[in-house]
Amino acid sequence: MIKSILGVILGVMLSGSAVAQMKQPAPLPAEMEIPLKYGAERLGKRQDTDMQRFRDNRLGAFIHWGLYAIPGGEWNGKMYSGAAEWLKSWAKVPANEWLALMDQWNPTKFDAKSWARMAKQMGVKYVKITTKHHEGFCLWPSKYTEYTVANTPYKKDLLGEMVKAFNDEGIDVHFYFSVMDWSNPDYRYDIKSEEDKIAFDRFLEFTDNQLRELATRYPTVKDFWFDGTWDASLKKNGWWTAHAEKMLKELVPGVTINSRLRADDNGKRHFDSNGHLMGDYESGYERRLPDPVKDLKVTRWDWEACMTIPENQWGYHKDWSLSYVKTPIEVLERIVHAVSMGGNMVVNFGPQADGDFRKEEKDMAEQVGKWMKQNGECIYGCDYAGWQKQPWGYYTRSKNGDVYMAVFNVPYSRHLTVQTPKGVKVVKATVLGGKETPVTETARNEYNVDVPTKTPEGPFVIKLQVEDSANETDRYRDALT
Ligand code: JFZ
């Protein structure tokens, strides 16, 4: 009890100081930290090659595919505007009735190779696939439940086909896995009795078996992205989340795990009671992004955001007119925004039950791909540049030190203001897929970069060559006041 009260007090102190000392967080003296058995097992970013690969990939696609694609948001003649993959819950469908949809699961148009080609064309370096969503239906023939693709008219291992096809195209495969499972009677939202505990322990063993099965059947998997971990039952079993992470890391060397899996000894999620990130990267930015000025703290850890194309539809929904649908430019802006702050972005697709994609998603993949082909060098392998945010768009920085300006708003002046950190000089500016564009020094550490005479049709990228000017004499001597 005292420990948890202390945890709360310290937690509050920590989050306060983290904001105040955003630029240079003072590490807490080790003796002030609460001892935790199931807290973060590492401080700071992982720097091994697998983590670097995860980070350098930067752009991914999410695939939400399950039984929910069959009703597509409609149940007994009623259209539900909420997320299609939650329809069972919106329409209060009993589990057995929902799982009977398995009899209709037969994606005759599914072609893993064409899915992989579409992803490749879009320029994504990895794909996150829902192996099992909340409904409990497994896209692989799991030995531990009857609710799998093996027991549908389709029969074949869908996940296996996808893993192979994506890997053949050089695309990494990440596994989405929902711990919460509506098909399993042993699942508990909370543990309030001995009976709950017994059932939930059985459930955790079942989950371990499924995870082990996934890790051994598909050893090229690069990442597990956990979901459905917010219930009190899991918060009371923080030990299990630490155990699952450890188990997967032993089974799949180098595998990465999102923070959403984790809870510590006190049930604190994502960040432990000492304020340290658990798992390998933060996965809380969902359908939103950190503020490019106020939230620079995110550049201290790895993170991955994910987004839907409509306002909130992950699984296939028949009627996209029920909410706003983002345009390719709006999607691209979110991708660049994430990378400019040191994060990854995953764009979601909800394939139809027949195994094809809706036209809107095909078009989106094509448009994003076209842009990435010309401008991808400001995304892949790039990171937070550390320069002052400007209203025209976002900066990213490549490993060799070039700084990119991704321009989403063109000013009437046609001059893009660039403010460089002390000692840094801009020497040249080149439009990607275009020509060099004039740079004019306007003040100390301040430049105008010209918008190309013929304004590009969509968002464009200017690559800046920069030089160290620390030893030059200062032309802008301040007047004495
Ligand atoms: C979850 C799922 O419930 C949803 O169906 C979808 O799969 C999505 C990717 O993940 O939804 C969440 C989970 C976490 C947050 C919001 C929605 N969150 O942390 O804000």
Short mmCIF file of C-alpha atoms in Angstrom, two decimals, residues 161-467:
data_model
loop_
_atom_site.label_atom_id
_atom_site.label_comp_id
_atom_site.label_asym_id
_atom_site.label_seq_id
_atom_site.Cartn_x
_atom_site.Cartn_y
_atom_site.Cartn_z
CA GLU A 161 0.34 -17.00 -47.09
CA MET A 162 0.64 -13.35 -46.15
CA VAL A 163 3.90 -13.70 -44.27
CA LYS A 164 5.50 -15.43 -47.23
CA ALA A 165 4.19 -13.02 -49.86
CA PHE A 166 5.19 -9.90 -47.93
CA ASN A 167 8.61 -11.27 -47.02
CA ASP A 168 9.18 -12.21 -50.68
CA GLU A 169 8.69 -8.53 -51.54
CA GLY A 170 11.17 -7.53 -48.84
CA ILE A 171 8.43 -6.24 -46.54
CA ASP A 172 8.67 -6.94 -42.81
CA VAL A 173 5.71 -8.54 -41.09
CA HIS A 174 4.52 -7.42 -37.67
CA PHE A 175 1.82 -9.25 -35.74
CA TYR A 176 -1.10 -7.43 -34.13
CA PHE A 177 -2.46 -9.57 -31.31
CA SER A 178 -5.41 -8.76 -29.07
CA VAL A 179 -5.05 -10.23 -25.61
CA MET A 180 -8.70 -9.49 -24.85
CA ASP A 181 -10.60 -12.34 -26.51
CA TRP A 182 -14.41 -12.32 -26.71
CA SER A 183 -14.52 -15.94 -27.87
CA ASN A 184 -12.88 -17.39 -24.79
CA PRO A 185 -15.13 -17.94 -21.73
CA ASP A 186 -12.06 -17.79 -19.47
CA TYR A 187 -11.39 -14.15 -20.34
CA ARG A 188 -12.11 -11.76 -17.45
CA TYR A 189 -12.38 -7.96 -17.42
CA ASP A 190 -11.48 -7.95 -13.75
CA ILE A 191 -10.47 -10.46 -11.11
CA LYS A 192 -12.97 -10.30 -8.26
CA SER A 193 -13.13 -13.86 -7.00
CA GLU A 194 -11.09 -17.00 -6.71
CA GLU A 195 -13.08 -18.40 -9.63
CA ASP A 196 -12.08 -15.38 -11.75
CA LYS A 197 -8.45 -15.94 -10.85
CA ILE A 198 -8.55 -19.60 -11.82
CA ALA A 199 -10.27 -18.87 -15.12
CA PHE A 200 -7.97 -15.97 -15.95
CA ASP A 201 -4.84 -17.99 -15.16
CA ARG A 202 -6.11 -20.58 -17.63
CA PHE A 203 -6.69 -17.77 -20.10
CA LEU A 204 -3.12 -16.48 -19.71
CA GLU A 205 -1.80 -19.97 -20.34
CA PHE A 206 -3.93 -20.18 -23.49
CA THR A 207 -2.54 -16.81 -24.58
CA ASP A 208 1.04 -17.97 -23.93
CA ASN A 209 0.37 -21.02 -26.08
CA GLN A 210 -0.96 -18.93 -28.93
CA LEU A 211 1.96 -16.52 -28.74
CA ARG A 212 4.47 -19.35 -28.69
CA GLU A 213 2.67 -20.89 -31.61
CA LEU A 214 2.84 -17.66 -33.63
CA ALA A 215 6.51 -17.10 -32.81
CA THR A 216 7.54 -20.62 -33.81
CA ARG A 217 5.31 -21.08 -36.86
CA TYR A 218 6.35 -17.72 -38.34
CA PRO A 219 9.94 -17.11 -37.23
CA THR A 220 10.46 -14.18 -39.64
CA VAL A 221 7.99 -12.07 -37.63
CA LYS A 222 9.71 -8.84 -36.64
CA ASP A 223 7.32 -7.34 -34.12
CA PHE A 224 4.39 -8.09 -31.84
CA TRP A 225 1.93 -5.23 -31.41
CA PHE A 226 -0.34 -5.97 -28.51
CA ASP A 227 -3.81 -4.60 -28.05
CA GLY A 228 -6.77 -5.28 -25.77
CA THR A 229 -4.60 -4.97 -22.68
CA TRP A 230 -6.39 -2.16 -20.86
CA ASP A 231 -8.65 -4.19 -18.54
CA ALA A 232 -8.20 -4.40 -14.77
CA SER A 233 -7.53 -8.15 -15.09
CA LEU A 234 -4.32 -7.44 -16.96
CA LYS A 235 -3.35 -4.45 -14.85
CA LYS A 236 -3.50 -6.81 -11.88
CA ASN A 237 -1.23 -9.23 -13.74
CA GLY A 238 1.61 -6.92 -14.75
CA TRP A 239 3.98 -9.84 -14.18
CA TRP A 240 2.41 -11.64 -17.13
CA THR A 241 3.00 -8.74 -19.52
CA ALA A 242 6.69 -8.72 -18.55
CA HIS A 243 6.80 -12.48 -18.93
CA ALA A 244 5.16 -12.39 -22.40
CA GLU A 245 7.69 -9.82 -23.59
CA LYS A 246 10.59 -11.90 -22.29
CA MET A 247 9.22 -15.12 -23.72
CA LEU A 248 8.81 -13.66 -27.21
CA LYS A 249 12.26 -12.11 -27.11
CA GLU A 250 13.75 -15.50 -26.30
CA LEU A 251 11.78 -17.20 -29.07
CA VAL A 252 12.42 -14.56 -31.73
CA PRO A 253 15.80 -12.88 -31.31
CA GLY A 254 15.62 -9.17 -32.07
CA VAL A 255 11.81 -9.00 -32.05
CA THR A 256 10.31 -5.64 -31.05
CA ILE A 257 7.33 -5.20 -28.71
CA ASN A 258 5.02 -2.20 -28.26
CA SER A 259 4.44 -0.48 -24.96
CA ARG A 260 0.69 -1.21 -25.06
CA LEU A 261 1.36 -4.75 -23.87
CA ARG A 262 2.92 -3.68 -20.65
CA ALA A 263 1.79 -3.01 -17.12
CA ASP A 264 4.16 -2.87 -14.15
CA ASP A 265 3.85 -4.12 -10.55
CA ASN A 266 1.35 -1.34 -9.77
CA GLY A 267 -0.71 -1.76 -12.93
CA LYS A 268 0.83 1.35 -14.47
CA ARG A 269 0.73 1.00 -18.27
CA HIS A 270 3.09 2.00 -21.12
CA PHE A 271 5.41 3.93 -18.76
CA ASP A 272 6.28 2.31 -15.44
CA SER A 273 5.85 3.86 -11.99
CA ASN A 274 9.27 5.52 -12.38
CA GLY A 275 8.26 7.10 -15.70
CA HIS A 276 10.35 4.79 -17.89
CA LEU A 277 8.96 3.40 -21.14
CA MET A 278 8.22 -0.32 -21.07
CA GLY A 279 8.53 -2.40 -24.21
CA ASP A 280 10.60 -1.09 -27.10
CA TYR A 281 8.48 1.72 -28.44
CA GLU A 282 5.54 3.79 -27.37
CA SER A 283 2.26 2.92 -29.12
CA GLY A 284 -0.27 5.34 -27.64
CA TYR A 285 -0.59 7.76 -30.57
CA GLU A 286 -3.61 6.42 -32.27
CA ARG A 287 -5.57 8.61 -34.67
CA ARG A 288 -3.68 11.60 -33.24
CA LEU A 289 -0.12 12.89 -33.18
CA PRO A 290 2.13 14.71 -30.74
CA ASP A 291 2.16 18.50 -31.06
CA PRO A 292 5.26 19.44 -33.10
CA VAL A 293 6.14 22.26 -30.70
CA LYS A 294 4.83 21.27 -27.28
CA ASP A 295 5.46 17.52 -27.28
CA LEU A 296 9.12 17.32 -28.23
CA LYS A 297 9.65 14.93 -25.33
CA VAL A 298 8.59 12.10 -27.66
CA THR A 299 11.88 12.43 -29.50
CA ARG A 300 13.56 10.81 -26.49
CA TRP A 301 12.04 7.39 -27.17
CA ASP A 302 10.96 5.34 -30.17
CA TRP A 303 7.28 5.53 -31.01
CA GLU A 304 4.84 4.44 -33.65
CA ALA A 305 1.50 6.04 -34.44
CA CYS A 306 -1.32 4.47 -36.40
CA MET A 307 -4.19 6.02 -38.29
CA THR A 308 -7.39 5.18 -40.11
CA ILE A 309 -8.43 6.66 -43.45
CA PRO A 310 -12.03 7.35 -42.36
CA GLU A 311 -12.42 8.91 -38.92
CA ASN A 312 -12.46 5.62 -37.01
CA GLN A 313 -12.82 2.45 -39.05
CA TRP A 314 -10.14 -0.23 -38.77
CA GLY A 315 -12.08 -3.23 -40.08
CA TYR A 316 -14.03 -3.09 -43.33
CA HIS A 317 -17.18 -0.95 -43.07
CA LYS A 318 -19.64 -0.87 -45.98
CA ASP A 319 -20.49 2.77 -45.60
CA TRP A 320 -17.63 5.22 -45.53
CA SER A 321 -20.01 8.14 -46.01
CA LEU A 322 -20.78 8.01 -42.27
CA SER A 323 -17.60 9.88 -41.37
CA TYR A 324 -14.99 12.11 -42.93
CA VAL A 325 -12.51 10.30 -45.19
CA LYS A 326 -8.97 11.69 -45.34
CA THR A 327 -7.39 12.69 -48.63
CA PRO A 328 -3.98 11.38 -49.73
CA ILE A 329 -2.40 14.75 -48.86
CA GLU A 330 -3.84 14.57 -45.35
CA VAL A 331 -2.44 11.07 -44.95
CA LEU A 332 0.97 12.13 -46.27
CA GLU A 333 1.04 15.06 -43.86
CA ARG A 334 0.52 12.69 -40.94
CA ILE A 335 3.31 10.41 -42.18
CA VAL A 336 5.74 13.31 -42.44
CA HIS A 337 4.57 14.78 -39.14
CA ALA A 338 5.37 11.49 -37.36
CA VAL A 339 8.83 11.14 -38.91
CA SER A 340 9.65 14.80 -38.18
CA MET A 341 9.26 13.94 -34.49
CA GLY A 342 11.18 10.69 -34.61
CA GLY A 343 8.20 8.36 -34.97
CA ASN A 344 6.80 5.78 -37.38
CA MET A 345 3.38 5.95 -39.05
CA VAL A 346 1.13 3.05 -39.90
CA VAL A 347 -1.79 3.61 -42.29
CA ASN A 348 -4.70 1.21 -41.88
CA PHE A 349 -6.46 -0.92 -44.48
CA GLY A 350 -9.60 -2.96 -43.86
CA PRO A 351 -9.88 -5.51 -46.67
CA GLN A 352 -13.28 -6.77 -47.78
CA ALA A 353 -14.51 -10.25 -46.85
CA ASP A 354 -13.93 -11.42 -50.44
CA GLY A 355 -10.20 -10.69 -50.11
CA ASP A 356 -10.13 -7.59 -52.30
CA PHE A 357 -9.62 -3.97 -51.22
CA ARG A 358 -12.18 -1.24 -51.69
CA LYS A 359 -11.38 1.24 -54.44
CA GLU A 360 -10.73 4.10 -51.99
CA GLU A 361 -7.96 2.10 -50.34
CA LYS A 362 -6.39 1.04 -53.63
CA ASP A 363 -6.35 4.67 -54.74
CA MET A 364 -4.87 5.78 -51.43
CA ALA A 365 -2.08 3.20 -51.66
CA GLU A 366 -1.32 4.36 -55.19
CA GLN A 367 -1.26 8.08 -54.34
CA VAL A 368 0.91 7.62 -51.27
CA GLY A 369 3.21 5.36 -53.29
CA LYS A 370 3.61 7.92 -56.04
CA TRP A 371 4.69 10.54 -53.54
CA MET A 372 6.97 8.17 -51.65
CA LYS A 373 8.72 7.18 -54.84
CA GLN A 374 9.81 10.77 -55.42
CA ASN A 375 10.16 11.93 -51.84
CA GLY A 376 10.78 8.79 -49.78
CA GLU A 377 14.32 9.88 -48.97
CA CYS A 378 12.88 12.37 -46.47
CA ILE A 379 11.06 9.47 -44.73
CA TYR A 380 13.06 6.22 -44.71
CA GLY A 381 15.95 6.25 -42.27
CA CYS A 382 15.14 9.85 -41.29
CA ASP A 383 14.64 11.35 -37.87
CA TYR A 384 13.84 14.48 -35.89
CA ALA A 385 16.02 17.31 -37.24
CA GLY A 386 16.11 19.45 -34.10
CA TRP A 387 15.28 22.71 -35.92
CA GLN A 388 12.64 25.27 -34.99
CA LYS A 389 9.25 24.28 -36.46
CA GLN A 390 8.02 26.57 -39.26
CA PRO A 391 4.46 27.13 -40.51
CA TRP A 392 5.19 25.81 -44.04
CA GLY A 393 5.62 22.22 -42.88
CA TYR A 394 8.08 19.79 -41.29
CA TYR A 395 11.79 19.07 -41.17
CA THR A 396 13.38 15.64 -41.17
CA ARG A 397 17.05 14.72 -41.13
CA SER A 398 18.79 11.86 -42.90
CA LYS A 399 21.64 9.84 -41.44
CA ASN A 400 24.24 11.74 -43.49
CA GLY A 401 23.09 15.06 -42.07
CA ASP A 402 20.99 16.46 -44.92
CA VAL A 403 17.92 18.29 -43.68
CA TYR A 404 14.65 17.97 -45.60
CA MET A 405 11.86 20.53 -45.72
CA ALA A 406 8.51 18.87 -46.44
CA VAL A 407 6.31 21.76 -47.55
CA PHE A 408 2.56 21.46 -47.00
CA ASN A 409 1.65 25.18 -46.84
CA VAL A 410 2.97 27.63 -49.41
CA PRO A 411 3.14 31.26 -48.17
CA TYR A 412 2.10 34.19 -50.41
CA SER A 413 5.63 35.60 -50.03
CA ARG A 414 6.94 32.44 -51.72
CA HIS A 415 9.77 32.55 -49.21
CA LEU A 416 10.10 29.63 -46.86
CA THR A 417 11.69 30.81 -43.64
CA VAL A 418 14.39 28.58 -42.21
CA GLN A 419 16.00 29.21 -38.84
CA THR A 420 19.11 27.20 -38.21
CA PRO A 421 20.64 26.34 -34.88
CA LYS A 422 23.73 28.32 -33.88
CA GLY A 423 26.75 27.41 -36.00
CA VAL A 424 24.74 25.85 -38.82
CA LYS A 425 24.68 27.37 -42.30
CA VAL A 426 22.45 26.44 -45.25
CA VAL A 427 24.57 26.25 -48.41
CA LYS A 428 22.25 24.74 -51.01
CA ALA A 429 18.60 23.83 -51.52
CA THR A 430 17.31 21.33 -54.09
CA VAL A 431 13.72 20.32 -54.78
CA LEU A 432 13.37 16.51 -54.86
CA GLY A 433 12.50 15.52 -58.40
CA GLY A 434 13.23 19.13 -59.48
CA LYS A 435 15.93 21.76 -59.51
CA GLU A 436 18.04 23.80 -57.16
CA THR A 437 16.13 26.68 -55.61
CA PRO A 438 17.64 29.98 -54.34
CA VAL A 439 18.63 30.40 -50.71
CA THR A 440 19.03 33.90 -49.28
CA GLU A 441 20.53 34.62 -45.90
CA THR A 442 18.20 37.13 -44.21
CA ALA A 443 19.58 37.42 -40.68
CA ARG A 444 21.83 35.59 -38.29
CA ASN A 445 20.88 31.90 -38.60
CA GLU A 446 17.93 32.78 -40.78
CA TYR A 447 17.29 32.07 -44.46
CA ASN A 448 14.67 32.35 -47.15
CA VAL A 449 14.35 29.31 -49.33
CA ASP A 450 12.36 30.11 -52.47
CA VAL A 451 9.28 28.18 -53.47
CA PRO A 452 10.02 26.87 -57.01
CA THR A 453 8.77 29.29 -59.69
CA LYS A 454 6.33 26.72 -60.96
CA THR A 455 4.66 25.66 -57.70
CA PRO A 456 4.51 21.86 -57.49
CA GLU A 457 0.98 20.46 -57.50
CA GLY A 458 1.14 18.67 -54.19
CA PRO A 459 3.31 18.78 -51.10
CA PHE A 460 6.97 18.89 -52.12
CA VAL A 461 10.31 18.35 -50.45
CA ILE A 462 13.43 20.50 -50.49
CA LYS A 463 16.73 18.97 -49.52
CA LEU A 464 19.09 21.31 -47.70
CA GLN A 465 22.81 20.92 -47.70
CA VAL A 466 24.12 22.31 -44.43
CA GLU A 467 27.54 23.24 -43.16
#
